[in-house]
Amino acid sequence: MHRADAGRAALVDYILGLLEQAGHRVTEPRVQLIQAVAAWERQSFTGEDLYAELRPTGLGRATVFRTLRLLQELGVLSRLHLSDGCQRYVVTPPASGHSPEHMDRLICRRCGRVAYLDECPMEDSLARIAQATGYRVDGHHLDIVGLCAECSAAR
Amino acid sequence: MHRADAGRAALVDYILGLLEQAGHRVTEPRVQLIQAVAAWERQSFTGEDLYAELRPTGLGRATVFRTLRLLQELGVLSRLHLSDGCQRYVVTPPASGHSPEHMDRLICRRCGRVAYLDECPMEDSLARIAQATGYRVDGHHLDIVGLCAECSAAR
DNA sequence: TACTTGTTGATACTAAGTCTCACTAACACA
DNA sequence: TGTGTTAGTGAGACTTAGTATCAACAAGTA
């Protein structure tokens, strides 16, 4: 088994664990979908991508989107907000400290690859911003857009 | 004329100016729509809000959305990317240094009011992030979510 | 094994736009 | 001040990205 496959299998198990913990059933269609999602790793994908991939196995459209929603609620998946729409999803790495309320990402606008920042670049600024504006800040979402090293080199 | 009205009129003129500069025609429907948009000021609104408001005057659905798209292209309008969807629009203040490629905002999750940060809190971090990740960074989008002073007080 | 209840797929529906097309009206020029 | 060209318009059909409904099914429990 390859390194990456082992990582993916661990991700699948992790997600299935979350699912059970939250009181949901582990069903065949969910396992299939979660495996497909894990295979995308740091690459973003659309609901249609996933449906096209899984439809041949008999999965229904509703199940795909229902499960995507469930995975978002579990914090496993998040959406990319790009200038041309918000229909792309990406796996949020477990235990990275990222959640729907706190997200710091780098997105490659050419290949769609997503990297998560280890350190929040705004840690220090948030208190100051709250002070200056009177807002009670409870989350933030930072998307940095550019070209990843590979895509930059490919030019 | 009130202060706010004067500001709005100036905003309308500014947007109409941009429109002309970009080689577009200044038409009655566009003037109406831009006036309506300017009246929302820092409050966010949906395409449907605007259509409901303008439909009685005879404006068509297509024109509303077409013009919203045009205003986004001109950098006058941007979308809000919230967890419950991305269908809200807000005026980007002219000459604030904000553009689709560089956006630092505070959004009130209760009333939808939007404030733009005067200073980019990531100025210093971006070079370091580019260095650390190998990305060629060419823009970012920061949305800080919370409660504005009024909404915080109203609790 | 039977029961209960969550989950599924088919299908109809919706929200938020987008496209097409015949018609209209800005603006440039005579 | 008309006139022609072409961008812009409204009506309405269509599309995309889901969501709702519902009868059939299957997971876990008794």
Tab-separated table of C-alpha atoms (C1' of nucleotides) in Angstrom:
chain	number	residue	atom	x	y	z
A	1	MET	CA	0.000	0.000	0.000
A	2	HIS	CA	1.270	3.432	-0.888
A	3	ARG	CA	1.837	6.152	1.652
A	4	ALA	CA	-0.947	8.273	0.192
A	5	ASP	CA	-3.378	5.355	0.220
A	6	ALA	CA	-2.648	4.777	3.894
A	7	GLY	CA	-3.319	8.447	4.601
A	8	ARG	CA	-6.552	8.293	2.675
A	9	ALA	CA	-7.682	5.166	4.473
A	10	ALA	CA	-6.978	6.896	7.795
A	11	LEU	CA	-8.996	9.909	6.645
A	12	VAL	CA	-11.903	7.657	5.646
A	13	ASP	CA	-11.812	5.954	9.056
A	14	TYR	CA	-11.626	9.283	10.804
A	15	ILE	CA	-14.658	10.607	8.952
A	16	LEU	CA	-16.632	7.422	9.519
A	17	GLY	CA	-15.772	7.693	13.216
A	18	LEU	CA	-17.098	11.261	13.339
A	19	LEU	CA	-20.246	10.140	11.592
A	20	GLU	CA	-20.912	7.407	14.159
A	21	GLN	CA	-20.045	9.652	17.082
A	22	ALA	CA	-22.627	12.122	15.877
A	23	GLY	CA	-25.239	9.372	15.886
A	24	HIS	CA	-25.451	8.769	12.142
A	25	ARG	CA	-25.474	5.364	10.522
A	26	VAL	CA	-22.551	4.052	8.556
A	27	THR	CA	-24.094	2.874	5.316
A	28	GLU	CA	-22.662	1.539	2.098
A	29	PRO	CA	-23.456	4.682	0.066
A	30	ARG	CA	-21.845	6.892	2.714
A	31	VAL	CA	-18.701	4.766	2.810
A	32	GLN	CA	-18.440	4.982	-0.967
A	33	LEU	CA	-18.937	8.717	-1.012
A	34	ILE	CA	-16.457	9.325	1.796
A	35	GLN	CA	-13.859	7.210	-0.015
A	36	ALA	CA	-14.391	9.260	-3.148
A	37	VAL	CA	-14.100	12.511	-1.189
A	38	ALA	CA	-10.914	11.339	0.531
A	39	ALA	CA	-9.406	10.475	-2.845
A	40	TRP	CA	-9.648	14.126	-3.881
A	41	GLU	CA	-7.371	15.008	-0.940
A	42	ARG	CA	-6.316	18.656	-1.223
A	43	GLN	CA	-7.911	19.099	-4.606
A	44	SER	CA	-11.279	20.808	-4.728
A	45	PHE	CA	-14.275	19.253	-6.483
A	46	THR	CA	-17.880	20.064	-7.240
A	47	GLY	CA	-20.999	18.162	-6.269
A	48	GLU	CA	-21.424	17.304	-9.924
A	49	ASP	CA	-17.868	15.886	-10.121
A	50	LEU	CA	-18.693	13.575	-7.278
A	51	TYR	CA	-22.107	12.639	-8.623
A	52	ALA	CA	-20.657	11.835	-12.057
A	53	GLU	CA	-18.082	9.625	-10.347
A	54	LEU	CA	-20.536	7.792	-8.110
A	55	ARG	CA	-23.648	7.593	-10.258
A	56	PRO	CA	-22.470	4.465	-12.086
A	57	THR	CA	-22.430	2.619	-8.751
A	58	GLY	CA	-26.077	3.485	-8.235
A	59	LEU	CA	-25.804	6.458	-5.867
A	60	GLY	CA	-28.550	9.008	-6.252
A	61	ARG	CA	-28.155	12.716	-6.732
A	62	ALA	CA	-29.976	13.523	-3.507
A	63	THR	CA	-27.733	11.224	-1.499
A	64	VAL	CA	-24.609	12.867	-2.874
A	65	PHE	CA	-25.722	16.377	-1.948
A	66	ARG	CA	-27.285	15.272	1.345
A	67	THR	CA	-24.052	13.616	2.383
A	68	LEU	CA	-21.962	16.603	1.265
A	69	ARG	CA	-24.120	18.754	3.509
A	70	LEU	CA	-23.723	16.319	6.392
A	71	LEU	CA	-19.941	16.342	5.969
A	72	GLN	CA	-19.968	20.125	6.039
A	73	GLU	CA	-21.958	20.053	9.277
A	74	LEU	CA	-19.388	17.664	10.718
A	75	GLY	CA	-16.676	20.165	9.748
A	76	VAL	CA	-14.963	17.681	7.435
A	77	LEU	CA	-15.731	19.526	4.255
A	78	SER	CA	-15.911	23.185	3.394
A	79	ARG	CA	-16.764	25.218	0.365
A	80	LEU	CA	-14.410	27.335	-1.672
A	81	HIS	CA	-15.630	30.861	-2.319
A	82	LEU	CA	-14.165	31.866	-5.641
A	83	SER	CA	-15.014	34.769	-7.861
A	84	ASP	CA	-16.714	32.469	-10.353
A	85	GLY	CA	-18.922	30.777	-7.801
A	86	CYS	CA	-19.058	28.815	-4.594
A	87	GLN	CA	-19.827	25.321	-5.765
A	88	ARG	CA	-16.451	23.737	-5.040
A	89	TYR	CA	-15.817	21.621	-1.957
A	90	VAL	CA	-12.590	20.671	-0.246
A	91	VAL	CA	-11.651	18.411	2.668
A	92	THR	CA	-10.726	20.266	5.846
A	93	PRO	CA	-7.815	18.363	7.364
A	94	PRO	CA	-8.659	16.894	10.769
A	95	ALA	CA	-7.017	18.406	13.835
A	96	SER	CA	-5.638	21.329	11.853
A	97	GLY	CA	-7.534	23.821	13.970
A	98	HIS	CA	-9.651	24.864	11.000
A	99	SER	CA	-13.421	25.006	11.213
A	100	PRO	CA	-16.195	26.900	9.482
A	101	GLU	CA	-15.591	29.696	11.996
A	102	HIS	CA	-11.858	29.842	11.546
A	103	MET	CA	-10.358	29.178	8.190
A	104	ASP	CA	-7.049	30.298	6.706
A	105	ARG	CA	-6.394	28.867	3.256
A	106	LEU	CA	-4.311	29.246	0.154
A	107	ILE	CA	-6.048	28.385	-3.094
A	108	CYS	CA	-4.386	27.851	-6.442
A	109	ARG	CA	-6.540	29.563	-9.028
A	110	ARG	CA	-5.204	27.365	-11.799
A	111	CYS	CA	-5.408	23.808	-10.445
A	112	GLY	CA	-7.758	24.290	-7.495
A	113	ARG	CA	-5.335	22.810	-4.971
A	114	VAL	CA	-5.865	24.038	-1.425
A	115	ALA	CA	-3.318	24.426	1.353
A	116	TYR	CA	-4.197	25.244	4.946
A	117	LEU	CA	-2.038	27.651	6.903
A	118	ASP	CA	-0.548	26.233	10.076
A	119	GLU	CA	-0.496	29.553	11.793
A	120	CYS	CA	-3.267	32.088	11.686
A	121	PRO	CA	-1.742	35.276	10.275
A	122	MET	CA	-4.318	37.395	12.037
A	123	GLU	CA	-4.027	36.092	15.550
A	124	ASP	CA	-2.643	39.415	16.741
A	125	SER	CA	-4.784	41.689	14.614
A	126	LEU	CA	-8.234	40.431	15.587
A	127	ALA	CA	-8.358	41.968	19.058
A	128	ARG	CA	-7.188	45.281	17.638
A	129	ILE	CA	-9.802	45.171	14.890
A	130	ALA	CA	-12.565	44.349	17.373
A	131	GLN	CA	-11.417	47.257	19.520
A	132	ALA	CA	-11.270	49.701	16.628
A	133	THR	CA	-14.611	48.805	15.052
A	134	GLY	CA	-16.769	47.857	18.027
A	135	TYR	CA	-17.585	44.506	16.467
A	136	ARG	CA	-17.709	41.390	18.588
A	137	VAL	CA	-15.646	39.138	16.360
A	138	ASP	CA	-16.461	35.453	16.411
A	139	GLY	CA	-14.845	34.014	13.353
A	140	HIS	CA	-13.052	34.716	10.152
A	141	HIS	CA	-12.430	33.288	6.775
A	142	LEU	CA	-9.270	34.079	4.877
A	143	ASP	CA	-8.745	32.830	1.348
A	144	ILE	CA	-5.452	33.744	-0.251
A	145	VAL	CA	-5.502	33.221	-3.994
A	146	GLY	CA	-2.518	32.635	-6.219
A	147	LEU	CA	-0.568	30.016	-8.071
A	148	CYS	CA	0.845	26.993	-6.277
A	149	ALA	CA	4.524	26.161	-6.754
A	150	GLU	CA	3.764	23.562	-9.494
A	151	CYS	CA	1.472	25.840	-11.474
A	152	SER	CA	3.878	28.757	-11.134
A	153	ALA	CA	6.689	26.566	-12.452
A	154	ALA	CA	4.512	25.283	-15.322
A	155	ARG	CA	4.347	28.769	-16.795
B	1	MET	CA	-30.872	67.461	1.219
B	2	HIS	CA	-29.521	65.250	3.948
B	3	ARG	CA	-25.880	64.370	4.353
B	4	ALA	CA	-26.517	60.715	3.535
B	5	ASP	CA	-28.482	61.648	0.434
B	6	ALA	CA	-25.599	63.776	-0.788
B	7	GLY	CA	-23.233	60.865	-0.236
B	8	ARG	CA	-25.543	58.563	-2.112
B	9	ALA	CA	-25.914	60.975	-5.003
B	10	ALA	CA	-22.122	61.203	-5.199
B	11	LEU	CA	-21.888	57.425	-5.206
B	12	VAL	CA	-24.464	57.206	-7.990
B	13	ASP	CA	-22.509	59.746	-10.044
B	14	TYR	CA	-19.278	57.947	-9.393
B	15	ILE	CA	-20.707	54.635	-10.559
B	16	LEU	CA	-22.297	56.208	-13.634
B	17	GLY	CA	-18.919	57.749	-14.418
B	18	LEU	CA	-17.201	54.367	-14.212
B	19	LEU	CA	-19.851	52.911	-16.453
B	20	GLU	CA	-19.275	55.531	-19.130
B	21	GLN	CA	-15.504	55.311	-18.834
B	22	ALA	CA	-15.741	51.598	-19.477
B	23	GLY	CA	-17.665	52.311	-22.668
B	24	HIS	CA	-21.118	51.320	-21.457
B	25	ARG	CA	-24.254	53.335	-22.048
B	26	VAL	CA	-26.021	55.217	-19.326
B	27	THR	CA	-29.617	54.070	-19.642
B	28	GLU	CA	-32.715	54.737	-17.592
B	29	PRO	CA	-32.892	51.193	-16.171
B	30	ARG	CA	-29.229	51.360	-15.152
B	31	VAL	CA	-29.662	54.700	-13.439
B	32	GLN	CA	-32.629	53.343	-11.507
B	33	LEU	CA	-30.800	50.223	-10.478
B	34	ILE	CA	-27.663	52.092	-9.420
B	35	GLN	CA	-29.765	54.463	-7.332
B	36	ALA	CA	-31.397	51.508	-5.622
B	37	VAL	CA	-28.015	49.887	-4.998
B	38	ALA	CA	-26.572	53.106	-3.575
B	39	ALA	CA	-29.528	53.390	-1.205
B	40	TRP	CA	-28.525	50.107	0.431
B	41	GLU	CA	-25.162	51.688	1.346
B	42	ARG	CA	-23.268	49.362	3.708
B	43	GLN	CA	-26.158	46.983	4.047
B	44	SER	CA	-26.027	43.822	1.996
B	45	PHE	CA	-28.894	42.783	-0.280
B	46	THR	CA	-29.810	39.946	-2.611
B	47	GLY	CA	-30.610	40.061	-6.305
B	48	GLU	CA	-34.176	39.183	-5.406
B	49	ASP	CA	-34.389	42.112	-2.955
B	50	LEU	CA	-33.407	44.437	-5.722
B	51	TYR	CA	-35.673	42.836	-8.294
B	52	ALA	CA	-38.654	43.011	-5.935
B	53	GLU	CA	-37.888	46.692	-5.396
B	54	LEU	CA	-37.482	47.542	-9.074
B	55	ARG	CA	-39.958	45.252	-10.750
B	56	PRO	CA	-42.897	47.622	-10.175
B	57	THR	CA	-41.087	50.252	-12.269
B	58	GLY	CA	-40.924	47.792	-15.174
B	59	LEU	CA	-37.345	46.524	-14.856
B	60	GLY	CA	-36.880	42.951	-15.948
B	61	ARG	CA	-35.233	40.177	-14.024
B	62	ALA	CA	-32.523	39.734	-16.633
B	63	THR	CA	-31.615	43.413	-16.502
B	64	VAL	CA	-31.282	43.350	-12.731
B	65	PHE	CA	-28.901	40.405	-12.738
B	66	ARG	CA	-27.062	41.570	-15.844
B	67	THR	CA	-26.427	44.936	-14.266
B	68	LEU	CA	-25.379	43.384	-10.961
B	69	ARG	CA	-22.821	41.375	-12.889
B	70	LEU	CA	-21.617	44.465	-14.701
B	71	LEU	CA	-21.211	46.338	-11.424
B	72	GLN	CA	-19.176	43.458	-10.041
B	73	GLU	CA	-16.929	43.598	-13.097
B	74	LEU	CA	-16.468	47.315	-12.528
B	75	GLY	CA	-15.448	46.522	-8.934
B	76	VAL	CA	-18.322	48.522	-7.480
B	77	LEU	CA	-20.148	45.577	-6.037
B	78	SER	CA	-18.976	42.381	-4.434
B	79	ARG	CA	-20.596	39.281	-3.069
B	80	LEU	CA	-20.694	38.221	0.531
B	81	HIS	CA	-19.603	34.646	1.111
B	82	LEU	CA	-21.521	33.467	4.143
B	83	SER	CA	-21.980	29.984	5.501
B	84	ASP	CA	-25.604	29.958	4.369
B	85	GLY	CA	-24.867	30.994	0.803
B	86	CYS	CA	-23.256	33.551	-1.441
B	87	GLN	CA	-26.206	35.401	-2.876
B	88	ARG	CA	-25.783	38.681	-1.001
B	89	TYR	CA	-24.205	41.727	-2.633
B	90	VAL	CA	-22.646	44.807	-1.088
B	91	VAL	CA	-21.222	48.066	-2.426
B	92	THR	CA	-17.435	48.289	-2.342
B	93	PRO	CA	-16.608	51.846	-1.334
B	94	PRO	CA	-14.740	53.740	-4.047
B	95	ALA	CA	-11.108	54.593	-3.458
B	96	SER	CA	-10.938	52.404	-0.366
B	97	GLY	CA	-8.247	50.251	-1.906
B	98	HIS	CA	-10.580	47.249	-1.971
B	99	SER	CA	-11.071	45.214	-5.110
B	100	PRO	CA	-12.046	41.674	-5.951
B	101	GLU	CA	-8.360	40.778	-5.544
B	102	HIS	CA	-7.923	42.488	-2.223
B	103	MET	CA	-10.740	42.565	0.232
B	104	ASP	CA	-10.728	42.907	4.006
B	105	ARG	CA	-14.191	43.115	5.516
B	106	LEU	CA	-16.150	42.800	8.703
B	107	ILE	CA	-19.637	41.368	8.354
B	108	CYS	CA	-22.358	41.441	10.971
B	109	ARG	CA	-24.028	38.050	10.909
B	110	ARG	CA	-27.192	39.454	12.426
B	111	CYS	CA	-27.991	42.573	10.370
B	112	GLY	CA	-25.766	42.020	7.333
B	113	ARG	CA	-23.979	45.349	7.698
B	114	VAL	CA	-20.508	45.415	6.179
B	115	ALA	CA	-17.496	47.463	7.238
B	116	TYR	CA	-14.283	47.658	5.264
B	117	LEU	CA	-10.969	47.661	7.087
B	118	ASP	CA	-8.794	50.678	6.434
B	119	GLU	CA	-5.616	48.785	6.942
B	120	CYS	CA	-4.920	45.334	5.625
B	121	PRO	CA	-4.088	43.184	8.654
B	122	MET	CA	-2.038	40.841	6.535
B	123	GLU	CA	0.251	43.252	4.784
B	124	ASP	CA	3.250	41.880	6.638
B	125	SER	CA	2.269	38.226	6.613
B	126	LEU	CA	1.726	37.736	2.892
B	127	ALA	CA	5.374	37.741	1.853
B	128	ARG	CA	6.181	35.292	4.639
B	129	ILE	CA	3.325	32.996	3.606
B	130	ALA	CA	4.403	33.077	-0.048
B	131	GLN	CA	7.922	32.218	1.033
B	132	ALA	CA	6.849	29.370	3.299
B	133	THR	CA	4.406	27.740	0.869
B	134	GLY	CA	5.940	28.418	-2.527
B	135	TYR	CA	2.715	29.996	-3.745
B	136	ARG	CA	2.810	33.096	-5.904
B	137	VAL	CA	0.202	35.097	-4.034
B	138	ASP	CA	-1.852	37.523	-6.068
B	139	GLY	CA	-4.833	38.355	-3.950
B	140	HIS	CA	-6.742	37.599	-0.825
B	141	HIS	CA	-10.166	37.802	0.609
B	142	LEU	CA	-10.693	38.178	4.335
B	143	ASP	CA	-14.168	38.120	5.830
B	144	ILE	CA	-14.347	38.597	9.565
B	145	VAL	CA	-17.737	37.616	10.938
B	146	GLY	CA	-19.273	38.830	14.156
B	147	LEU	CA	-21.810	41.194	15.616
B	148	CYS	CA	-21.629	44.905	14.922
B	149	ALA	CA	-21.739	47.317	17.844
B	150	GLU	CA	-25.499	47.926	17.457
B	151	CYS	CA	-26.409	44.254	17.242
B	152	SER	CA	-24.119	43.409	20.139
B	153	ALA	CA	-25.809	46.092	22.232
B	154	ALA	CA	-29.286	44.900	21.213
B	155	ARG	CA	-28.698	41.580	22.985
C	1	DT	C1'	-36.988	-12.547	13.926
C	2	DA	C1'	-39.724	-8.600	14.028
C	3	DC	C1'	-39.659	-3.758	14.867
C	4	DT	C1'	-38.408	0.928	14.621
C	5	DT	C1'	-36.402	4.509	12.629
C	6	DG	C1'	-32.742	6.470	9.806
C	7	DT	C1'	-31.317	6.356	4.976
C	8	DT	C1'	-31.932	5.798	0.094
C	9	DG	C1'	-33.114	6.704	-4.981
C	10	DA	C1'	-36.442	8.576	-8.142
C	11	DT	C1'	-38.423	12.383	-9.230
C	12	DA	C1'	-40.499	16.788	-8.779
C	13	DC	C1'	-39.362	21.168	-7.320
C	14	DT	C1'	-36.773	25.620	-6.106
C	15	DA	C1'	-33.443	29.550	-5.953
C	16	DA	C1'	-30.513	32.234	-8.236
C	17	DG	C1'	-29.327	33.355	-11.994
C	18	DT	C1'	-28.358	33.072	-17.561
C	19	DC	C1'	-29.643	32.836	-22.471
C	20	DT	C1'	-32.246	34.028	-26.552
C	21	DC	C1'	-34.476	37.015	-29.330
C	22	DA	C1'	-37.416	40.512	-31.179
C	23	DC	C1'	-37.779	45.185	-29.868
C	24	DT	C1'	-36.097	49.786	-28.221
C	25	DA	C1'	-33.367	53.684	-27.261
C	26	DA	C1'	-28.394	55.847	-26.575
C	27	DC	C1'	-25.002	58.127	-28.594
C	28	DA	C1'	-22.133	59.591	-32.921
C	29	DC	C1'	-22.293	61.639	-36.855
C	30	DA	C1'	-24.236	64.172	-40.821
D	1	DT	C1'	-32.245	67.760	-35.326
D	2	DG	C1'	-32.817	63.722	-37.643
D	3	DT	C1'	-30.786	59.161	-38.641
D	4	DG	C1'	-28.288	54.935	-38.348
D	5	DT	C1'	-25.806	51.745	-35.746
D	6	DT	C1'	-25.447	48.879	-32.145
D	7	DA	C1'	-25.723	48.307	-27.142
D	8	DG	C1'	-29.227	47.464	-24.004
D	9	DT	C1'	-33.997	45.883	-22.798
D	10	DG	C1'	-37.997	42.780	-21.129
D	11	DA	C1'	-40.381	38.411	-21.584
D	12	DG	C1'	-39.904	34.102	-20.919
D	13	DA	C1'	-37.515	29.666	-21.596
D	14	DC	C1'	-33.637	27.446	-19.726
D	15	DT	C1'	-29.665	26.039	-16.533
D	16	DT	C1'	-27.084	24.980	-12.420
D	17	DA	C1'	-26.727	23.502	-8.031
D	18	DG	C1'	-28.905	21.896	-5.193
D	19	DT	C1'	-33.598	20.587	-1.821
D	20	DA	C1'	-38.078	18.345	-0.674
D	21	DT	C1'	-41.140	14.475	-0.863
D	22	DC	C1'	-42.150	9.916	-0.431
D	23	DA	C1'	-42.423	4.971	-0.843
D	24	DA	C1'	-39.061	1.302	-0.377
D	25	DC	C1'	-35.193	-0.387	2.124
D	26	DA	C1'	-31.738	-1.580	5.601
D	27	DA	C1'	-29.217	-0.819	10.405
D	28	DG	C1'	-29.315	-1.438	14.838
D	29	DT	C1'	-32.446	-2.875	18.877
D	30	DA	C1'	-35.628	-5.762	21.465
